[in-house]
mmCIF file of C-alpha atoms and ligand atoms in Angstrom:
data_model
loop_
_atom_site.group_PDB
_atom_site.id
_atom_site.type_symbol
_atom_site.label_atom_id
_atom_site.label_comp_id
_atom_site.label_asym_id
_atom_site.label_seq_id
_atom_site.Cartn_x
_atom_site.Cartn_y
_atom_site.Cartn_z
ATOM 1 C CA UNK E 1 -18.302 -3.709 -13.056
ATOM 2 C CA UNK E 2 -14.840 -4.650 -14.080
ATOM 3 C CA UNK E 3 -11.400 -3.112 -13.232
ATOM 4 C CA UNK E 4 -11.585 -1.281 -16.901
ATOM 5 C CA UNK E 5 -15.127 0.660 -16.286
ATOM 6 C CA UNK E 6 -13.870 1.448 -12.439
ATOM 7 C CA UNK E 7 -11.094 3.161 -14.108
ATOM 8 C CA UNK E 8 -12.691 4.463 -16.943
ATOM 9 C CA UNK E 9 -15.060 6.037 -14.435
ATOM 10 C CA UNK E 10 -12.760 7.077 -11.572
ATOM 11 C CA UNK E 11 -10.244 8.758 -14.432
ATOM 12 C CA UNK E 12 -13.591 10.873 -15.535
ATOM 13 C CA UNK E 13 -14.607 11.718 -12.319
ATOM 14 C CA UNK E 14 -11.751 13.178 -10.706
ATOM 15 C CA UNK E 15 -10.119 16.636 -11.681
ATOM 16 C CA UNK E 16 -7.675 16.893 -14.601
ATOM 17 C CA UNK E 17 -4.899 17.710 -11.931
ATOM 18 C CA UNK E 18 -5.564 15.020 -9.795
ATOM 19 C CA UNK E 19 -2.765 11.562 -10.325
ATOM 20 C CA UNK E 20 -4.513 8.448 -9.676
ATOM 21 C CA UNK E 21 -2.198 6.348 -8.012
ATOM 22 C CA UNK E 22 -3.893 2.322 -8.078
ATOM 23 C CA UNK E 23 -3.100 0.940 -5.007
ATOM 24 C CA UNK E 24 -2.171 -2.628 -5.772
ATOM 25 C CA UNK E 25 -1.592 -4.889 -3.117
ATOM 26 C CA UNK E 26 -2.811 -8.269 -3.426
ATOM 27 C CA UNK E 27 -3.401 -7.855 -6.924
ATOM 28 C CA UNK E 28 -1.871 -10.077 -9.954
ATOM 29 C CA UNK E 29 -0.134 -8.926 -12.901
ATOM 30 C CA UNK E 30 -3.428 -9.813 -15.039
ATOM 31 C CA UNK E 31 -5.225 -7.311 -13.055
ATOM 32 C CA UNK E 32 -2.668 -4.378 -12.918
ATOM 33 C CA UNK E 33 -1.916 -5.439 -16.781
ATOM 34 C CA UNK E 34 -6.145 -4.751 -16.835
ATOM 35 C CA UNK E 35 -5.358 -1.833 -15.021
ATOM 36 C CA UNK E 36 -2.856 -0.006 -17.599
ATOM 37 C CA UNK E 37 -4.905 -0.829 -21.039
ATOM 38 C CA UNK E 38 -7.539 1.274 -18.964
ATOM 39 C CA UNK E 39 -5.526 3.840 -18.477
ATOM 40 C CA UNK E 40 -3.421 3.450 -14.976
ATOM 41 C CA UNK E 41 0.506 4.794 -15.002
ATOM 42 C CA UNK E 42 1.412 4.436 -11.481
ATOM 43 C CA UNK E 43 0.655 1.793 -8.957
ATOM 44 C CA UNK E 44 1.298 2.198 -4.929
ATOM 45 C CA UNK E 45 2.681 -1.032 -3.646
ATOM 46 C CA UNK E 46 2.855 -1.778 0.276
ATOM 47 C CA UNK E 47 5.295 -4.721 0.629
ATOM 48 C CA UNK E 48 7.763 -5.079 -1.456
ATOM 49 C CA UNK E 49 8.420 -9.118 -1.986
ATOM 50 C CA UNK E 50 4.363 -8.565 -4.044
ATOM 51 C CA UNK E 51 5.911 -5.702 -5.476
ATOM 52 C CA UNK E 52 8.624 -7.760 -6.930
ATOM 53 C CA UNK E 53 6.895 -10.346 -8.399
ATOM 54 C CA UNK E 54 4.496 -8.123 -10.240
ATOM 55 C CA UNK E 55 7.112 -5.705 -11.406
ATOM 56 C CA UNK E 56 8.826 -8.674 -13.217
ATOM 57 C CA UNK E 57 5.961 -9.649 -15.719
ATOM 58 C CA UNK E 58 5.179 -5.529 -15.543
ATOM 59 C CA UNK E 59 8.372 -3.726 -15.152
ATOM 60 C CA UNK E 60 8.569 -0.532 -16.664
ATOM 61 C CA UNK E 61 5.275 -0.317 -18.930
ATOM 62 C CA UNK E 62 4.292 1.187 -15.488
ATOM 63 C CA UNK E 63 5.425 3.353 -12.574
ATOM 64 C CA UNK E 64 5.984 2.188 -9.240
ATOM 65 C CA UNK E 65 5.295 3.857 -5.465
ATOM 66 C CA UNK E 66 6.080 2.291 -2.281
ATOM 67 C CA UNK E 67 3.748 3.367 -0.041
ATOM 68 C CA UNK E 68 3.865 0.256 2.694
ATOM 69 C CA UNK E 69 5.623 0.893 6.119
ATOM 70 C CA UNK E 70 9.552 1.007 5.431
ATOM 71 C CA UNK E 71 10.486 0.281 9.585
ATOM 72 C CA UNK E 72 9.178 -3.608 9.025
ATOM 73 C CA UNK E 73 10.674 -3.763 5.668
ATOM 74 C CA UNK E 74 13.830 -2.127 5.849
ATOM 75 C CA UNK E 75 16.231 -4.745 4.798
ATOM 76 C CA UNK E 76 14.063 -5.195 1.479
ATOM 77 C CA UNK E 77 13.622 -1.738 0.700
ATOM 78 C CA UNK E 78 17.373 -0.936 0.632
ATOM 79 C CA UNK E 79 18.438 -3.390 -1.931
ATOM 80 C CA UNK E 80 19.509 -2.369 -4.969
ATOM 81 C CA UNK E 81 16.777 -3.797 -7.460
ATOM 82 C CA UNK E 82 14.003 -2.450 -5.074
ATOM 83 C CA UNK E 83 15.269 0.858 -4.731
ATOM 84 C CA UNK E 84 15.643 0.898 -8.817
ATOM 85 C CA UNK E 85 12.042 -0.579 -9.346
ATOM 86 C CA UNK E 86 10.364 2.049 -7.091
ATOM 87 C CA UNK E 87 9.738 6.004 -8.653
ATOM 88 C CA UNK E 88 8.959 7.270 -5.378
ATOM 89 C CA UNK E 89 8.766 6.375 -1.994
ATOM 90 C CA UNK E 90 5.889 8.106 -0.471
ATOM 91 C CA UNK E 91 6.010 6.758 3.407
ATOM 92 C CA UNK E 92 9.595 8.053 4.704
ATOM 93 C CA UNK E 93 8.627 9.423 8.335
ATOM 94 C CA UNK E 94 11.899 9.492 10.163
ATOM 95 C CA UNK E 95 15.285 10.245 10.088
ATOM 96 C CA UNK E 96 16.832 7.293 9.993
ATOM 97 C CA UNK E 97 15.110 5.625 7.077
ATOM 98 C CA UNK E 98 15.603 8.918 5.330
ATOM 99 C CA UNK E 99 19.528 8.925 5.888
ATOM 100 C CA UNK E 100 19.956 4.693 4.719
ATOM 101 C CA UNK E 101 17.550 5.226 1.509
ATOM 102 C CA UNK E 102 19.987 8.663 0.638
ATOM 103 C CA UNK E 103 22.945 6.420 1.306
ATOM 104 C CA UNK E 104 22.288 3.593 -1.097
ATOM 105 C CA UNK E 105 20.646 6.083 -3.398
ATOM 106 C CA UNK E 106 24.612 7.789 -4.002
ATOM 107 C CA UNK E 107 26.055 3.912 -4.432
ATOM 108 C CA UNK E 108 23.334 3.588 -7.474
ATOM 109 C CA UNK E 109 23.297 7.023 -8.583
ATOM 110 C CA UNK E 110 19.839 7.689 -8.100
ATOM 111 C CA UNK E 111 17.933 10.870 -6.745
ATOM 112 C CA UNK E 112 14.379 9.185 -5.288
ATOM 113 C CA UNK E 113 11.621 11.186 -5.126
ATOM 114 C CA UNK E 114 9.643 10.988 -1.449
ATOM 115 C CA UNK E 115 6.890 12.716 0.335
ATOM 116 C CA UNK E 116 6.937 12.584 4.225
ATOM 117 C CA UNK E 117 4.244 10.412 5.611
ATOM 118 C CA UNK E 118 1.727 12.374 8.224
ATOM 119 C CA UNK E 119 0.493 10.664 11.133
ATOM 120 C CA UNK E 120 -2.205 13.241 10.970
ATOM 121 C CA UNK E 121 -4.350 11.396 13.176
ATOM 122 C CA UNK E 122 -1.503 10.936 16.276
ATOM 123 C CA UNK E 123 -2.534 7.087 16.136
ATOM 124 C CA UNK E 124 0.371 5.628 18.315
ATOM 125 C CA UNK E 125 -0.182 2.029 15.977
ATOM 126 C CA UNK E 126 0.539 3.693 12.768
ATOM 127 C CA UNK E 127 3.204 5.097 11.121
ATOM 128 C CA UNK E 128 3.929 8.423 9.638
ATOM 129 C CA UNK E 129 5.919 11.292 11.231
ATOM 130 C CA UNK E 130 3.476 13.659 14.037
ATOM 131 C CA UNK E 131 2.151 16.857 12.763
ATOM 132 C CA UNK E 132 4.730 18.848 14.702
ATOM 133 C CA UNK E 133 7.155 16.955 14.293
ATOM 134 C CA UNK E 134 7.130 17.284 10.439
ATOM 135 C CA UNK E 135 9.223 20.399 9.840
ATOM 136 C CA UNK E 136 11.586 19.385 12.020
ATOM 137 C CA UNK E 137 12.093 16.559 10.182
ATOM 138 C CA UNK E 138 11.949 17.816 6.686
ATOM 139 C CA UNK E 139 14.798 20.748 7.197
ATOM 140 C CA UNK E 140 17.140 17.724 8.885
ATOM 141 C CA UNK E 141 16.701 15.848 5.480
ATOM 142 C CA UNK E 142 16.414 18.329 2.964
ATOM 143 C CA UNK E 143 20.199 18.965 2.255
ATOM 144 C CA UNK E 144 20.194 15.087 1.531
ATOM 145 C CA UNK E 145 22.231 14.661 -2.130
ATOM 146 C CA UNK E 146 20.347 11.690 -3.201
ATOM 147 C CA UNK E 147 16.524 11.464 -1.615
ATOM 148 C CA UNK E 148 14.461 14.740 -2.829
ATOM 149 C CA UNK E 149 11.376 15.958 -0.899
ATOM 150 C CA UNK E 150 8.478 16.429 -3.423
ATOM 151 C CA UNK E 151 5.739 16.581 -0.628
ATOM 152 C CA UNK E 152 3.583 14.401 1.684
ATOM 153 C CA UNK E 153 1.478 11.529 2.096
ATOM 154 C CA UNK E 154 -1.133 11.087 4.810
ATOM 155 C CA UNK E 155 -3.748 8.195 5.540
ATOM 156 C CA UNK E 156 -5.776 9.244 8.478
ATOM 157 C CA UNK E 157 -7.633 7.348 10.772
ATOM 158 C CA UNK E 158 -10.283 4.680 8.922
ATOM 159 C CA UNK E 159 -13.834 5.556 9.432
ATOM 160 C CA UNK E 160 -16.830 4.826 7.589
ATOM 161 C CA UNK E 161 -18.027 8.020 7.355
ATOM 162 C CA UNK E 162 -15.681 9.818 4.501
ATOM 163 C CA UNK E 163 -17.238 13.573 6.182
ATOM 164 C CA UNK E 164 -15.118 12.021 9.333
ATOM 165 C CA UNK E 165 -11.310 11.907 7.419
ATOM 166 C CA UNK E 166 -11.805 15.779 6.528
ATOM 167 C CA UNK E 167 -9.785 17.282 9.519
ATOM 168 C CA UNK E 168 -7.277 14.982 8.887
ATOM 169 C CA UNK E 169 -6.431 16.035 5.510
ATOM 170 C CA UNK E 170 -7.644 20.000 6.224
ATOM 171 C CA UNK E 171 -4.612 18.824 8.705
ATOM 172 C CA UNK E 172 -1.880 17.628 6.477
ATOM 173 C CA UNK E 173 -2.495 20.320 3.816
ATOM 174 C CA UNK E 174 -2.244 23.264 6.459
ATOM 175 C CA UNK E 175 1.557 21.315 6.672
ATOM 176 C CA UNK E 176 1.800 21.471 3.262
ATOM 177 C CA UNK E 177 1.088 25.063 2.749
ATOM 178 C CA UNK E 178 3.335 26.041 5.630
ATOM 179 C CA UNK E 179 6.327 23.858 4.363
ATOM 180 C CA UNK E 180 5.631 25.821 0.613
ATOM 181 C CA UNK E 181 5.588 29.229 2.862
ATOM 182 C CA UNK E 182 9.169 28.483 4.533
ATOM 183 C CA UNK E 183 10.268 27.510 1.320
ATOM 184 C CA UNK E 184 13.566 25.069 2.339
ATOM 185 C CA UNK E 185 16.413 24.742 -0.176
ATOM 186 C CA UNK E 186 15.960 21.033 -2.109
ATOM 187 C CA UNK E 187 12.483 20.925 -0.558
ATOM 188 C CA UNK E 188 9.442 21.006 -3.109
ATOM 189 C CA UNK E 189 5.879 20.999 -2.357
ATOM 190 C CA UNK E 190 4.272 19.622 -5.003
ATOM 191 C CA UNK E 191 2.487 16.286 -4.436
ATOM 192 C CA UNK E 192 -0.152 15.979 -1.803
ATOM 193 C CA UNK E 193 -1.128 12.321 -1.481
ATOM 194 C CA UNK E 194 -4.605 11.598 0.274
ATOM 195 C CA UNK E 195 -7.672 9.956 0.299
ATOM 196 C CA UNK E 196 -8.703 6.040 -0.771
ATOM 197 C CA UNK E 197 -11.403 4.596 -2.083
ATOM 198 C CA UNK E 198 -14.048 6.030 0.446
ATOM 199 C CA UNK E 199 -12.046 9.345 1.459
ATOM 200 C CA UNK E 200 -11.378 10.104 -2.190
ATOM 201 C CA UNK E 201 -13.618 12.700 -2.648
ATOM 202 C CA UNK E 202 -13.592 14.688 0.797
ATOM 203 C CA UNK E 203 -9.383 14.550 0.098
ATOM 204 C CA UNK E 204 -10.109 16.334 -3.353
ATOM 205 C CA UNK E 205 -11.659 19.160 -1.716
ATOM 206 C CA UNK E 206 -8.872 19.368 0.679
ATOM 207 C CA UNK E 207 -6.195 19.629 -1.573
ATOM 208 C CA UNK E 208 -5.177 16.579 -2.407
ATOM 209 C CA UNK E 209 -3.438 16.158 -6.531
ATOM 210 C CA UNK E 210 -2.738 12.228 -5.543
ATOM 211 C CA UNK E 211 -4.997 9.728 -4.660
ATOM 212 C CA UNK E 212 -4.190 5.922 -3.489
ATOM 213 C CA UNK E 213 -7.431 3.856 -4.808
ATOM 214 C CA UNK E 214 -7.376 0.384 -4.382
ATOM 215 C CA UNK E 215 -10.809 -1.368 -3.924
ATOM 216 C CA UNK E 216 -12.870 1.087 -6.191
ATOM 217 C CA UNK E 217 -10.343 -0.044 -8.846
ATOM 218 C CA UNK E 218 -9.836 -3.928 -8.277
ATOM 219 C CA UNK E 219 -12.718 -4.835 -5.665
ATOM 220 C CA UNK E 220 -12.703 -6.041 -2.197
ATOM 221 C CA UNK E 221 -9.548 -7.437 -1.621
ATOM 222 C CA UNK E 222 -9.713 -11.591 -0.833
HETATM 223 C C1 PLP N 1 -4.579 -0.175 0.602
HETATM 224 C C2 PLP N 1 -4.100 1.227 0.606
HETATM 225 C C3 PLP N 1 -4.780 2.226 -0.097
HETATM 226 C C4 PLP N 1 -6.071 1.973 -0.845
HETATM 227 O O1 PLP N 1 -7.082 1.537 -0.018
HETATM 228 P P1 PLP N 1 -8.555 1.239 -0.601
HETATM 229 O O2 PLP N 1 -9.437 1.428 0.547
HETATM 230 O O3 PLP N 1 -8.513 -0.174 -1.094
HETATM 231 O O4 PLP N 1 -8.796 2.174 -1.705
HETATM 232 C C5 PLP N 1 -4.246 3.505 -0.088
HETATM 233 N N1 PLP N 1 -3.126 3.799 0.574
HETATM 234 C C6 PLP N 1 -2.440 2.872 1.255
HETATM 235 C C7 PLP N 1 -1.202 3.262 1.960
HETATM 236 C C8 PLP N 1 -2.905 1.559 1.300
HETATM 237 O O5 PLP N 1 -2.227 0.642 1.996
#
């Protein structure tokens, strides 16, 4: 099947409620372009010199969310044309990256939209702020002028078994719920971004109204 059918498909399956975010690194323009006529508005992009080169045959016929690892990319992501070609950044998981995005935010006059990223599985290799560490983080931020909390992003660890990712995401939403409960000034809960192409389904069931799907859209990446 091609990319149109996958998202023809995908965009029937899932609930009404539910964004479908195409995760689209390593992709070319020709198959994001593919992408949109089928019905795609946003696209997730992890590094941002690929993101660049798409968005300039794309630009703005489509929406754009970072969603790589900021630390390693830090310089890049705090330019000026990246931080106006990107509609949300959904990995922020520390202070620091929170304060520089809010601070070149104010010299463009833009309020970005970000979820915190969960390390819901405590993996010391990956990024993403701890579980407990989460609220912490999210009241130091919140009275930020030009970055605005909209909710959070988790991966979880990889396994093959999708049943596997579920306390992961049972995990991140429990967050969620308790961040809604507290209810912090300039903090909204309102995106909850889980699941991939084989957690998808198991994240839907936990909550999740975003999903990042890259290989049941495009295929296996070369
Ligand atoms: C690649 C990626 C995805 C999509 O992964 P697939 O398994 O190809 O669906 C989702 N989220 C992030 C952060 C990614 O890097």
């Amino acid at each position: 099947m091609g990319i149109k059918d996958n998202v023809k498909h995908l965009l029937k399956e899932i609930p009404a409620n539910v964004i479908l975010v195409a995760a689209a690194k390593t992709r070319t323009p020709e198959e994001i372009l593919e992408a949109i006529d089928a019905g795609i508005e946003i696209f997730g992009e992890n590094y941002i010199g690929e993101a660049k080169k798409v968005y300039t045959v794309i630009g703005k016929k489509a929406k754009w969310h970072f969603i790589g690892t900021p630390k390693t990319q830090k310089h890049d992501l705090l330019r000026r044309k990246t931080l106006e070609m990107f509609d949300m950044i959904e990995t922020v998981d520390s202070f620091e990256i929170a304060i520089e995005v809010d601070k070149r935010c104010a010299q463009i006059n833009k309020v970005m939209p970000i979820l915190i990223e969960i390390n819901s599985g405590r993996e010391p290799q990956k990024s993403g702020v701890l579980p407990e560490k989460a609220i912490e983080l999210i009241k130091e931020i919140s009275g930020f002028q030009n970055i605005k909390i909209v909710g959070l992003m988790t991966m979880g660890p990889r396994f093959g078994n999708s049943e596997d990712a579920r306390p992961y995401f049972k995990k991140t939403k429990e967050i969620f719920e308790k961040v809604k409960k507290i209810a912090i000034s300039n903090v909204e809960m309102k995106y909850l971004s889980m699941g991939m192409s084989n957690s998808y389904r198991v994240a839907i069931e936990e909550g999740a109204n975003v999903v990042r799907i890259g290989t049941k859209i495009f295929g296996l990446r070369k």
